[in-house]
Short mmCIF file of C-alpha atoms in Angstrom, two decimals:
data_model
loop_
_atom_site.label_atom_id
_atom_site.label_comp_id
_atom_site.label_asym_id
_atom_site.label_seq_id
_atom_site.Cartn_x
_atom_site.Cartn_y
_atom_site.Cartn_z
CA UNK A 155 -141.36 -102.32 -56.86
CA UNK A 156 -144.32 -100.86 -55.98
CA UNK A 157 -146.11 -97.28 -54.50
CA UNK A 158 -147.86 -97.38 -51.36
CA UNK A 159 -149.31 -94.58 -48.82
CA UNK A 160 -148.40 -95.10 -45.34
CA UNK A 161 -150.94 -94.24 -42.63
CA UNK A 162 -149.82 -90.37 -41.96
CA UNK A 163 -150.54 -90.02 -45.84
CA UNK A 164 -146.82 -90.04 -46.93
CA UNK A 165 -146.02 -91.92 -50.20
CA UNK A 166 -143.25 -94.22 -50.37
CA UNK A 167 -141.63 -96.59 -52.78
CA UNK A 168 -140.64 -100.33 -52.05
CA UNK A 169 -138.58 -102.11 -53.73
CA UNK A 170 -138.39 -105.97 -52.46
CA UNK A 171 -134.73 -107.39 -52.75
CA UNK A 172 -134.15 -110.66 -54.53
CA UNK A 173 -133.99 -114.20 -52.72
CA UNK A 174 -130.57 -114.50 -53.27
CA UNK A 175 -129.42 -111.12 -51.32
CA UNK A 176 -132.05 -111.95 -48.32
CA UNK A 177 -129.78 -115.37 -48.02
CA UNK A 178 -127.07 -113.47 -47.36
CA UNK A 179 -128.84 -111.53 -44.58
CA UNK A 180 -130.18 -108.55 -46.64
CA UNK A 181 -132.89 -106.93 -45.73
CA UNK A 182 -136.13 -108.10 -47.20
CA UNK A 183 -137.10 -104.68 -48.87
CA UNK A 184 -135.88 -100.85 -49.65
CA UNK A 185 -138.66 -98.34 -48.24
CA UNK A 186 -137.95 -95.10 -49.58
CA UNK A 187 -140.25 -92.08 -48.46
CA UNK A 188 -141.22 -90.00 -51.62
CA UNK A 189 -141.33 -86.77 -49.18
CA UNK A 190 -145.13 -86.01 -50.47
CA UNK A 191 -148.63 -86.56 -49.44
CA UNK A 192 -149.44 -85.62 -53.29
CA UNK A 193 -150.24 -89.06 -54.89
CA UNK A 194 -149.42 -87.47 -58.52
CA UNK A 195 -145.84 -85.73 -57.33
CA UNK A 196 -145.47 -89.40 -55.95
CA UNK A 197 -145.73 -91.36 -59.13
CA UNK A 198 -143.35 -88.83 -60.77
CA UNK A 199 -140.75 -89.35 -57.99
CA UNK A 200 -141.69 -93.31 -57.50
CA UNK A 201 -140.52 -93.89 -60.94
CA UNK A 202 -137.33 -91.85 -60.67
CA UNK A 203 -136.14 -93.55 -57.33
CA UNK A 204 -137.11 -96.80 -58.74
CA UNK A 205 -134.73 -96.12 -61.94
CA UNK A 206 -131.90 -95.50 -59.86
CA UNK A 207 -132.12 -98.26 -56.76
CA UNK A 208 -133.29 -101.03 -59.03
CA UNK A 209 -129.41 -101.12 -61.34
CA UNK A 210 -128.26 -100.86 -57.37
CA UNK A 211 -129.81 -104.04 -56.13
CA UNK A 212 -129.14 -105.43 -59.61
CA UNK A 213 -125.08 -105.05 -59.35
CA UNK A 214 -124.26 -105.83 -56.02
CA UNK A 215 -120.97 -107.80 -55.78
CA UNK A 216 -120.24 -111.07 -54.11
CA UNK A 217 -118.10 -109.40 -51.33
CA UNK A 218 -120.34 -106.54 -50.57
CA UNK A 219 -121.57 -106.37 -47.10
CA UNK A 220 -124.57 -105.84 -45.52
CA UNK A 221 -123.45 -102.44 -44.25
CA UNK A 222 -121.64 -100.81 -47.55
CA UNK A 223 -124.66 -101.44 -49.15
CA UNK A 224 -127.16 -99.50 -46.97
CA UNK A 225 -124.95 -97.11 -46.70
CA UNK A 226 -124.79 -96.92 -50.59
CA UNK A 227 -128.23 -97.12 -50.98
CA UNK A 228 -128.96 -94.01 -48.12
CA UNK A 229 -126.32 -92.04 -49.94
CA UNK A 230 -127.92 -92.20 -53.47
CA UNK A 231 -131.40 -91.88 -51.75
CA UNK A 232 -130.21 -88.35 -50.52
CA UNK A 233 -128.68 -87.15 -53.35
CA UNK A 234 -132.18 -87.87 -55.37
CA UNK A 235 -133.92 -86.06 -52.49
CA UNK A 236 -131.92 -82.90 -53.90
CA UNK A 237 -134.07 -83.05 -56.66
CA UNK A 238 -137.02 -82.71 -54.65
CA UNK A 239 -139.40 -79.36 -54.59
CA UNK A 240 -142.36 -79.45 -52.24
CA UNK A 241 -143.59 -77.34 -49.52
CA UNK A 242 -144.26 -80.54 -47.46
CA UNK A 243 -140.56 -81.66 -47.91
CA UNK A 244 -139.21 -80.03 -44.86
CA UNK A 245 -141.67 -82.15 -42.61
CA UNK A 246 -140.18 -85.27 -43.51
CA UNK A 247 -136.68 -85.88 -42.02
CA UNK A 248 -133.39 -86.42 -44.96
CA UNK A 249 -132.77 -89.60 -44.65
CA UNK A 250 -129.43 -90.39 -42.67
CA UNK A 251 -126.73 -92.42 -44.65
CA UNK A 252 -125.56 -95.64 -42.54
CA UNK A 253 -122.18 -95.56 -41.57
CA UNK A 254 -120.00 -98.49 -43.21
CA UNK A 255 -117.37 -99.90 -40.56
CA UNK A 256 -113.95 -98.52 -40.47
CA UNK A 257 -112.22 -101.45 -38.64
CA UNK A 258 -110.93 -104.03 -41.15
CA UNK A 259 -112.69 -107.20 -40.84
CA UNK A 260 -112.53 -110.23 -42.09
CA UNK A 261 -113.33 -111.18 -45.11
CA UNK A 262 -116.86 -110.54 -45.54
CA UNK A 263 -119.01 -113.52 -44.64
CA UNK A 264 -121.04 -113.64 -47.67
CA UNK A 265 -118.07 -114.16 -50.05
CA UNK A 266 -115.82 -117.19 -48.17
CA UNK A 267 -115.25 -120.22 -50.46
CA UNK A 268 -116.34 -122.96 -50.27
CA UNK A 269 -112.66 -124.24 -49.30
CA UNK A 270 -112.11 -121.55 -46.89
CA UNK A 271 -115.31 -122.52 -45.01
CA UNK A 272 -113.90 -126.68 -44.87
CA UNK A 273 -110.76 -125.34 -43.55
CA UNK A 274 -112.34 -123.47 -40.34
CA UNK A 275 -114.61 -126.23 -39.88
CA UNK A 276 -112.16 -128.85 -40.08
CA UNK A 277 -109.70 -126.82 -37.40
CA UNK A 278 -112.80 -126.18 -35.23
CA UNK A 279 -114.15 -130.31 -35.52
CA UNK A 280 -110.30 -131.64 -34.26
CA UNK A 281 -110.73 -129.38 -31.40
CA UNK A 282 -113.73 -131.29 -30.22
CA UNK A 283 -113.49 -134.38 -29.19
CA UNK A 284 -113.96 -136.16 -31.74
CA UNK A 285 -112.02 -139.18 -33.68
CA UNK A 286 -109.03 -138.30 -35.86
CA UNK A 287 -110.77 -140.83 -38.15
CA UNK A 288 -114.11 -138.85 -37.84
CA UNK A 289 -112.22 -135.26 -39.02
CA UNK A 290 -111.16 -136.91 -41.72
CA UNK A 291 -114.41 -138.69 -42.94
CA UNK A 292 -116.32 -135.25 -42.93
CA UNK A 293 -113.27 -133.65 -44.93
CA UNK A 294 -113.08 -135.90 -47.39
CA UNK A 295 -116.87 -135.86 -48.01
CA UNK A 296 -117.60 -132.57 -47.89
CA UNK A 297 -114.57 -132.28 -50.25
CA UNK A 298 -116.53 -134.22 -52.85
CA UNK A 299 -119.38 -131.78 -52.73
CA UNK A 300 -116.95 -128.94 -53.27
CA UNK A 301 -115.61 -130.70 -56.36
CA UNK A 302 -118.63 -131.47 -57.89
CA UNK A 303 -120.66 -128.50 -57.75
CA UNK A 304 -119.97 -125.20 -59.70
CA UNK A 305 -120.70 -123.02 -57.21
CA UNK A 306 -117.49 -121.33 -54.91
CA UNK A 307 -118.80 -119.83 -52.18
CA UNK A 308 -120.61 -120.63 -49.58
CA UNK A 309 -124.07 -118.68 -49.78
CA UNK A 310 -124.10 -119.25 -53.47
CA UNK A 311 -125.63 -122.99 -52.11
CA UNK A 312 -128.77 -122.84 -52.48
CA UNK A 313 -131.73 -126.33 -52.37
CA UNK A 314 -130.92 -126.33 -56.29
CA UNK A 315 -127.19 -127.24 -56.00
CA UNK A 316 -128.34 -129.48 -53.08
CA UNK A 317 -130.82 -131.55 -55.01
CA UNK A 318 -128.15 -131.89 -57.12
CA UNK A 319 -125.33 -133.20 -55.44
CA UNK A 320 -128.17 -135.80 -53.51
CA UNK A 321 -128.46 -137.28 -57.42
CA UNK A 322 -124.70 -137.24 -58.14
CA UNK A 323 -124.04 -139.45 -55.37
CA UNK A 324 -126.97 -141.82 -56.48
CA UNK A 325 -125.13 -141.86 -59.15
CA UNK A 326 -122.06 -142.99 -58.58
CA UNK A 327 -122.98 -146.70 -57.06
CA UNK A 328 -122.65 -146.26 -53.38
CA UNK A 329 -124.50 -148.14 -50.79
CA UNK A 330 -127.61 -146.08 -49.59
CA UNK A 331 -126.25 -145.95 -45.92
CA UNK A 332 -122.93 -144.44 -47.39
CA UNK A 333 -124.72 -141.92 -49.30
CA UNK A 334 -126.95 -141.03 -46.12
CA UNK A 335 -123.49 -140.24 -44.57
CA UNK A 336 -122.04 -137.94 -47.19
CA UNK A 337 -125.26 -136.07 -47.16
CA UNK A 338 -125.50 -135.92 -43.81
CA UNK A 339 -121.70 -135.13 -43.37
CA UNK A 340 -122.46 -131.99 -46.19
CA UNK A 341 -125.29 -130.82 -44.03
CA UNK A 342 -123.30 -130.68 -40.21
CA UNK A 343 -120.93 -128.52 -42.37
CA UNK A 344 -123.55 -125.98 -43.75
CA UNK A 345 -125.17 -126.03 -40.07
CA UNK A 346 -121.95 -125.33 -39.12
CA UNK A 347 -121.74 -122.65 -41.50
CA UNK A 348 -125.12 -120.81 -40.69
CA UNK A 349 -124.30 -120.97 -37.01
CA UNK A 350 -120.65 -118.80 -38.08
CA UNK A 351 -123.37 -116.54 -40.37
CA UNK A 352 -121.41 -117.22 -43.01
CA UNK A 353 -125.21 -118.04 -45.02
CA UNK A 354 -128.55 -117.95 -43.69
CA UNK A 355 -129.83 -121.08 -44.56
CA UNK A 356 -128.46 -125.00 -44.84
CA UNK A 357 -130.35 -125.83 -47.88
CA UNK A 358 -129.19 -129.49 -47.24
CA UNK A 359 -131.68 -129.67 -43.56
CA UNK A 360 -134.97 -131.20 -46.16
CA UNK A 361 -132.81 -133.22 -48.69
CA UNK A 362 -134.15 -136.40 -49.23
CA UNK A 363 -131.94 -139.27 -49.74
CA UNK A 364 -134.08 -142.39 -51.44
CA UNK A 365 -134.69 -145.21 -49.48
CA UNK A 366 -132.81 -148.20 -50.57
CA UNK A 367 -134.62 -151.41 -50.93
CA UNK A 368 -132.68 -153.23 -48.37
CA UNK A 369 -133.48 -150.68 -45.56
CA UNK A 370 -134.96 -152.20 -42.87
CA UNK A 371 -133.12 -155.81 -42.93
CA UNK A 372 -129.71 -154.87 -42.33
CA UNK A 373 -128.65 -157.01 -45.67
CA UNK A 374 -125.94 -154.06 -46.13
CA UNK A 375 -124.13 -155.67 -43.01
CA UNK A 376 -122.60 -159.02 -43.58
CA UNK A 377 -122.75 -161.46 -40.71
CA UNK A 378 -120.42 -164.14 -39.84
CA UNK A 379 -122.53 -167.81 -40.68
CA UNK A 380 -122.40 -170.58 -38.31
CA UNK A 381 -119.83 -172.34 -41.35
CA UNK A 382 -117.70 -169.58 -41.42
CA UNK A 383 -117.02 -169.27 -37.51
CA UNK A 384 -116.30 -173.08 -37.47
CA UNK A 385 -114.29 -172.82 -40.27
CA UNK A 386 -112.09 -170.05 -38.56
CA UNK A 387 -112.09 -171.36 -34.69
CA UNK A 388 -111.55 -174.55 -36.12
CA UNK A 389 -108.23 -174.21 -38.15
CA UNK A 390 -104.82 -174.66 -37.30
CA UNK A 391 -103.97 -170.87 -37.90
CA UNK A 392 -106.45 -169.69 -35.15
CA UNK A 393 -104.94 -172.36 -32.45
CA UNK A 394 -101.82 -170.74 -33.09
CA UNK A 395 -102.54 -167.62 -32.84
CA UNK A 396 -101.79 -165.79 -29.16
CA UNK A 397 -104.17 -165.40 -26.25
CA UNK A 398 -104.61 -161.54 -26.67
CA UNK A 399 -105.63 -162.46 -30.52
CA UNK A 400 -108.16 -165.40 -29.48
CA UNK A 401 -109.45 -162.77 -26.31
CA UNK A 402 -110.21 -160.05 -28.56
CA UNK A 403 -112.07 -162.20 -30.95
CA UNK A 404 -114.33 -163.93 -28.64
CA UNK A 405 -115.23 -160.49 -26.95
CA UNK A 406 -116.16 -158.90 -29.94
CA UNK A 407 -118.61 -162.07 -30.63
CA UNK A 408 -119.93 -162.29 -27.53
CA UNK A 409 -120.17 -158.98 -26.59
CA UNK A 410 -120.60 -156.69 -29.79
CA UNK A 411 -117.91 -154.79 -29.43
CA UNK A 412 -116.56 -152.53 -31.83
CA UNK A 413 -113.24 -153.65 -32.89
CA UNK A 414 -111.85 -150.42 -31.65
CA UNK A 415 -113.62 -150.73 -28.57
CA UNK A 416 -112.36 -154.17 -28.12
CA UNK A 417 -108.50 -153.76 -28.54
CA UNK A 418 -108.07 -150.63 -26.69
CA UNK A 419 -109.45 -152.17 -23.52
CA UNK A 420 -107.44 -151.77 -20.26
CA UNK A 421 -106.65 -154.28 -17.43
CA UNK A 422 -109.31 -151.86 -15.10
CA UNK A 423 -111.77 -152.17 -17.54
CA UNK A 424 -112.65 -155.58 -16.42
CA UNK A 425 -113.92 -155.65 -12.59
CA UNK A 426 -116.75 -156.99 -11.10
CA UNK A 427 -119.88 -155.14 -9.70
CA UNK A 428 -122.95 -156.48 -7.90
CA UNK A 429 -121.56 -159.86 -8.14
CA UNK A 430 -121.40 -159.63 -11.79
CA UNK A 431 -117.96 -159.50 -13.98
CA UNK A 432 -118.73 -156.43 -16.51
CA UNK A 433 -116.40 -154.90 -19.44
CA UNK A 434 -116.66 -151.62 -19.13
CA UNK A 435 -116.62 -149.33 -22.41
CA UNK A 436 -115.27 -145.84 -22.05
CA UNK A 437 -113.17 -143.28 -23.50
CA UNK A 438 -111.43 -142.52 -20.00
CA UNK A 439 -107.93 -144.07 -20.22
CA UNK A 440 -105.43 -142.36 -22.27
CA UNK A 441 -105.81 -142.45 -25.86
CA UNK A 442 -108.73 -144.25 -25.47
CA UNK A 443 -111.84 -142.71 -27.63
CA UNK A 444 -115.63 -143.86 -28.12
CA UNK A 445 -118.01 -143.16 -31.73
CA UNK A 446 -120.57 -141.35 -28.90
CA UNK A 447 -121.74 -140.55 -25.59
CA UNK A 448 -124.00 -143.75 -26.18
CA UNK A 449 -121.44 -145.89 -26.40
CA UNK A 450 -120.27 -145.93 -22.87
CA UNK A 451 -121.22 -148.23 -21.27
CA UNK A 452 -121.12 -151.44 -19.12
CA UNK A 453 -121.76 -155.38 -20.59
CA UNK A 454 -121.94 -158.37 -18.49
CA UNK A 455 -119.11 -161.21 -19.58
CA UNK A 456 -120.97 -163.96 -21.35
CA UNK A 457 -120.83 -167.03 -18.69
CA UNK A 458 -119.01 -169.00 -21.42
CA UNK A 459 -115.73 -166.37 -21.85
CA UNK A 460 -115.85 -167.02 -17.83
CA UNK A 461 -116.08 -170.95 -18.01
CA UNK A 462 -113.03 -170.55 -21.06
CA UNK A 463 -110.37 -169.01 -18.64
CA UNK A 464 -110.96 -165.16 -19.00
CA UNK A 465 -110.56 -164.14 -15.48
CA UNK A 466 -107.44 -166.34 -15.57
CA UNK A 467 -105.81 -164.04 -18.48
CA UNK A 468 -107.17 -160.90 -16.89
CA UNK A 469 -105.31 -161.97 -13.07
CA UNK A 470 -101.99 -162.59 -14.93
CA UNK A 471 -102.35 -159.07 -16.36
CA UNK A 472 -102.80 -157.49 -13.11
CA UNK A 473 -99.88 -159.66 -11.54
CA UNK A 474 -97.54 -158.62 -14.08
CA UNK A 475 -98.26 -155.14 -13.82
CA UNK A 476 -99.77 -154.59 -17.36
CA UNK A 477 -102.31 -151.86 -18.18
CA UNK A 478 -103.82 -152.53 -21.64
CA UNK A 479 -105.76 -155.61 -21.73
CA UNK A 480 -104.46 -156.26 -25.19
CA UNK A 481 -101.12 -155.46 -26.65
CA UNK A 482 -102.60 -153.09 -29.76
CA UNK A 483 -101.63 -149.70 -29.70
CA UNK A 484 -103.36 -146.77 -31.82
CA UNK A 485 -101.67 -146.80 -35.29
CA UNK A 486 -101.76 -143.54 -37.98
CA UNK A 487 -102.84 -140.35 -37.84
CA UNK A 488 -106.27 -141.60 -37.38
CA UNK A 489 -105.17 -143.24 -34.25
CA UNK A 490 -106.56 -146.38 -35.04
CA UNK A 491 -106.88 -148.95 -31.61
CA UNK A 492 -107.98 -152.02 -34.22
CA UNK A 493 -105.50 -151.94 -37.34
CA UNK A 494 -102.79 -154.11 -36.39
CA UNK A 495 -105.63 -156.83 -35.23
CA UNK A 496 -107.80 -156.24 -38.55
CA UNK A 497 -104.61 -157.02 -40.26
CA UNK A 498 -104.02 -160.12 -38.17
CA UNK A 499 -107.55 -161.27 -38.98
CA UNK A 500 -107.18 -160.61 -42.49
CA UNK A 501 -104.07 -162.47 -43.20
CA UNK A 502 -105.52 -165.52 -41.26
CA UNK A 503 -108.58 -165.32 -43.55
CA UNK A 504 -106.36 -165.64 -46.49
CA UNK A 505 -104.46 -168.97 -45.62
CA UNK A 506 -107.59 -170.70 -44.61
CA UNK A 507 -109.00 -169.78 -48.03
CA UNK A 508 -111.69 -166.83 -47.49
CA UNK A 509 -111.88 -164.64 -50.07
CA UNK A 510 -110.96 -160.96 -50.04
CA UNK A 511 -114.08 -158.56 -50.59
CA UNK A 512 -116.37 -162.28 -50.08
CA UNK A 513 -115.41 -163.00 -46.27
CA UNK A 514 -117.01 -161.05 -43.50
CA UNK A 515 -114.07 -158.76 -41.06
CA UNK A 516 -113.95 -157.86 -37.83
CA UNK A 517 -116.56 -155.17 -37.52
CA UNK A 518 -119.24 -158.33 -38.51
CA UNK A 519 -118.59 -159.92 -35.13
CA UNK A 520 -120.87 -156.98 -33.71
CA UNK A 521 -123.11 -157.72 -36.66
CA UNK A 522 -123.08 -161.43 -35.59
CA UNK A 523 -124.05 -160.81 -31.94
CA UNK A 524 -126.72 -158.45 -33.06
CA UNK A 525 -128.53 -160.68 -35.59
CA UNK A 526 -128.29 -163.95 -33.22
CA UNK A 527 -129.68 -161.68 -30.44
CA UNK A 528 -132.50 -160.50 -32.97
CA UNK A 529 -133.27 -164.32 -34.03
CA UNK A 530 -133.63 -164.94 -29.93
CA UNK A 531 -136.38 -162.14 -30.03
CA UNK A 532 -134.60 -160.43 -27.34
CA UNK A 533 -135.93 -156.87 -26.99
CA UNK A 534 -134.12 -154.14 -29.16
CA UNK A 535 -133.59 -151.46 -26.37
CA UNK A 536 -131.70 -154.23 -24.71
CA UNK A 537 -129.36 -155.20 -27.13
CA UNK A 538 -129.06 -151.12 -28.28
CA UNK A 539 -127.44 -150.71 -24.87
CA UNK A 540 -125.42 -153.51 -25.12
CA UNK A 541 -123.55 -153.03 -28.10
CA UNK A 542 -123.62 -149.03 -27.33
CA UNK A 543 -126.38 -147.21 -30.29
CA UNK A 544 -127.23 -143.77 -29.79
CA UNK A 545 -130.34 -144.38 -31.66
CA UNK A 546 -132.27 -147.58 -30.85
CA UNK A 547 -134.07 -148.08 -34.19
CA UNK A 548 -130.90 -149.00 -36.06
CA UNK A 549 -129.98 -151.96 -34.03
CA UNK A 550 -132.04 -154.65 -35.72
CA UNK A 551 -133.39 -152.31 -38.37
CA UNK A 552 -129.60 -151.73 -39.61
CA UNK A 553 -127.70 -154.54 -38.20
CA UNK A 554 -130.02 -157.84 -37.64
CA UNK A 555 -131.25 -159.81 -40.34
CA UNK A 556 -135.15 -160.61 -41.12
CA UNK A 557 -136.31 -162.83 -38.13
CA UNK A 558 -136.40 -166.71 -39.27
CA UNK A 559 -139.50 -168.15 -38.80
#
C-alpha cells in the first residue's frame, strides 16, 4: 500500500493484491483516487482508505468472483468518499460501483475441486479420440495427485504443492519413465484447466522430474535375447500353437509392431505398392485405434515372413471372405486389440519354464527389433518411422540398448 500523485496532481492510494488472488485472475492492484491535489488531506485520507480495503482483500472467500468483489470494493470506496470535504472534490468523478452479474452461473471458476475439475476433463478426453485405455491412465494418475496433496481446489495449486507431489512420486519406487508420465499426465490436466480459466497458471509446465541413471540406454525396456527366442520358437508349445498365433508373433519381431497394432490388423491392411508388399498401420477400420498421428504408417514385409508363407495365409483370408487378419477382437472397457494374445503368450511362457515378472512379453518384440536395428547402426529416423515414434529421440535413446562394440 502505498501514496502516489498521478500526473494531473491528484493523489491516489494503491494497494497491490496478493499472489494468490492475481492467480485467480484478480486484478494486480486497487487504485483509489483520494479526490485531492493537497498532499497533507491525502495522507489523512490514504490511511483511512487503506484501513478499510486492506481487511477487504484480506477476507475474500474461496468462491468469490472476480466481479462481486469489484463491485464490493467500488461500493465501500463510495461510501468513504461521503466522508470527504474539499472544494476540489466535485472535479473528480464518484467512482461508479461495478455491477455483479444477475444470471446464475456456474459455480465460480476459482472455487471447483479438484475432483470436479477430473470429472470435466475426463468427459471432455473420451470425446476425443483417444484410447479408452488412455482416459483411464490420465484418471487414475491425476487421481493420485488429488489424494496426496492437501489442497481441494483447483487454483489453490500452486509450484509449492507441485514440487511436492514431483518428490512423492520419487518416493514411492517407480521407474523414472513412469514417473515422467504421471507428471506429465498431472500437467495436460492443469493445461487443461487454465485453458477452461478455471486457474491462471499450470504450476506443473517447469517441474523437473530427475533424470534416472539409466536414461539414455533404454535398460528400462527388456529385450528378448537370442536364447530366449530359440528357446520359445523352438518348443513344442509354439509348433502347436495356430497360424494366426505364430503370424502375429513374427510380425511384431520383424516389424516392431505394437502388440495392439499387430492383432487388430485387417485382411486390406496387407497389399502391395510399388512392387513392394507393405503392412499398413492405421486407425481406419472399425474399432481399430493408433497411440498417435505418428504411428500411421506403412512397413515393408521382411523378405523372410515372405519366403515363410505369409502371402499364402493372407490369400486364404481373402478367399474365405475374412476381414481381420487375426481372429482377436478388442476385449474390456479399454477395448484392448492384444489381451487375449498377451494371455496366449503368457501361458506358453509358463510351461516352457520362463518366469513371471523375469521373462520379457509381447510389447519386447518391438523392443527386440529396435535394439537389433540399433546394433546394425541403421539410422534412427529410419527405424522411428518404422516402428511409428512421434518423437525420434526416444527410439534408440528409450528403446535400443548401448551399441556393442
Amino acid at each position: 500500500m502505498y501514496l502516489f500523485r498521478a500526473a494531473n496532481c491528484t493523489y491516489y492510494t494503491r494497494i497491490c493484491l496478493p499472489k494468490s488472488l492475481k492467480d485467480r485472475g484478480f486484478p494486480f492492484d486497487i487504485k483509489v483516487s483520494l479526490l485531492t491535489k493537497c498532499r497533507a488531506e491525502a495522507v489523512e485520507r490514504n490511511l483511512e482508505v487503506a484501513r478499510t480495503l486492506r481487511p477487504l482483500v484480506s477476507s475474500v472467500r474461496p468462491d468469490e468472483t472476480v466481479a462481486d468483489f469489484k463491485c464490493l470494493v467500488d461500493r465501500t470506496i463510495n461510501q468513504i468518499r461521503i466522508s470527504f470535504t474539499s472544494s476540489d472534490k466535485a472535479t473528480v468523478p464518484i467512482r461508479i460501483a461495478s455491477k455483479a452479474s444477475n444470471v446464475r452461473a456456474p459455480r465460480p471458476l476459482a472455487g471447483i475441486t479438484l475432483s470436479e475439475a477430473l470429472s470435466q476433463f475426463v468427459a471432455s478426453k473420451a470425446k476425443e479420440s483417444v484410447r479408452p485405455l488412455t482416459v483411464k491412465q490420465l484418471k487414475q494418475r491425476i487421481e493420485h495427485f488429488i489424494t496426496s496433496t492437501e489442497a481441494t481446489t483447483v487454483f489453490q495449486v500452486t509450484s509449492a504443492e507441485a514440487l511436492v507431489y514431483r518428490d512423492v512420486l520419487l518416493g514411492e519406487g517407480r521407474s523414472h519413465k513412469t514417473n515422467k508420465e504421471y507428471l506429465s499426465a498431472v500437467s495436460q490436466f492443469f493445461k487443461w484447466c487454465k485453458l477452461m480459466r478455471y486457474t491462471t497458471a499450470n504450476s506443473f509446465t517447469d517441474i523437473p522430474m530427475a533424470k534416472s541413471s539409466s536414461t539414455g540406454d533404454g535398460s528400462a525396456r527388456k529385450r528378448w535375447q537370442k536364447h530366449e527366442l530359440k528357446r520359445l520358437f523352438q518348443s513344442a508349445e509354439f509348433k502347436a500353437k495356430n497360424a494366426a498365433f505364430k503370424w502375429a508373433t513374427l510380425l511384431m519381431l520383424f516389424h516392431g509392431l505394437r502388440p495392439s497394432e499387430a492383432c487388430q490388423l485387417r485382411v486390406e491392411d496387407i497389399f502391395e505398392q510399388d512392387g513392394i508388399t507393405c503392412i499398413r498401420v492405421s486407425g481406419d477400420g472399425d474399432e481399430q485405434r493408433i497411440k498417435n498421428p505418428g504411428s500411421y504408417r506403412l512397413v515393408p514385409v521382411h523378405s523372410k515372413i515372405l519366403a515363410w508363407g505369409f502371402q499364402d495365409y493372407v490369400s486364404e483370408l481373402k478367399q474365405a471372405g475374412q476381414t481381420q487378419l487375426f481372429p482377436y477382437i478388442p476385449l474390456g472397457e479399454n477395448k484392448d486389440w492384444s489381451r487375449q494374445y498377451c494371455q496366449q503368450l503368457a501361458r506358453l511362457q509358463n510351461k516352457i519354464g520362463m518366469e513371471a515378472g523375469k521373462r520379457p512379453t509381447a510389447y519386447s518384440f518391438r523392443h527386440t527389433f529396435v535394439d537389433e536395428l540399433k546394433q546394425q547402426e541403421v539410422d534412427e529416423n529410419i527405424v522411428a518411422q518404422l516402428v511409428g515414434h512421434k518423437n525420434q529421440n526416444i527410439t534408440y535413446g528409450r528403446y535400443g540398448k548401448k551399441i556393442q562394440t
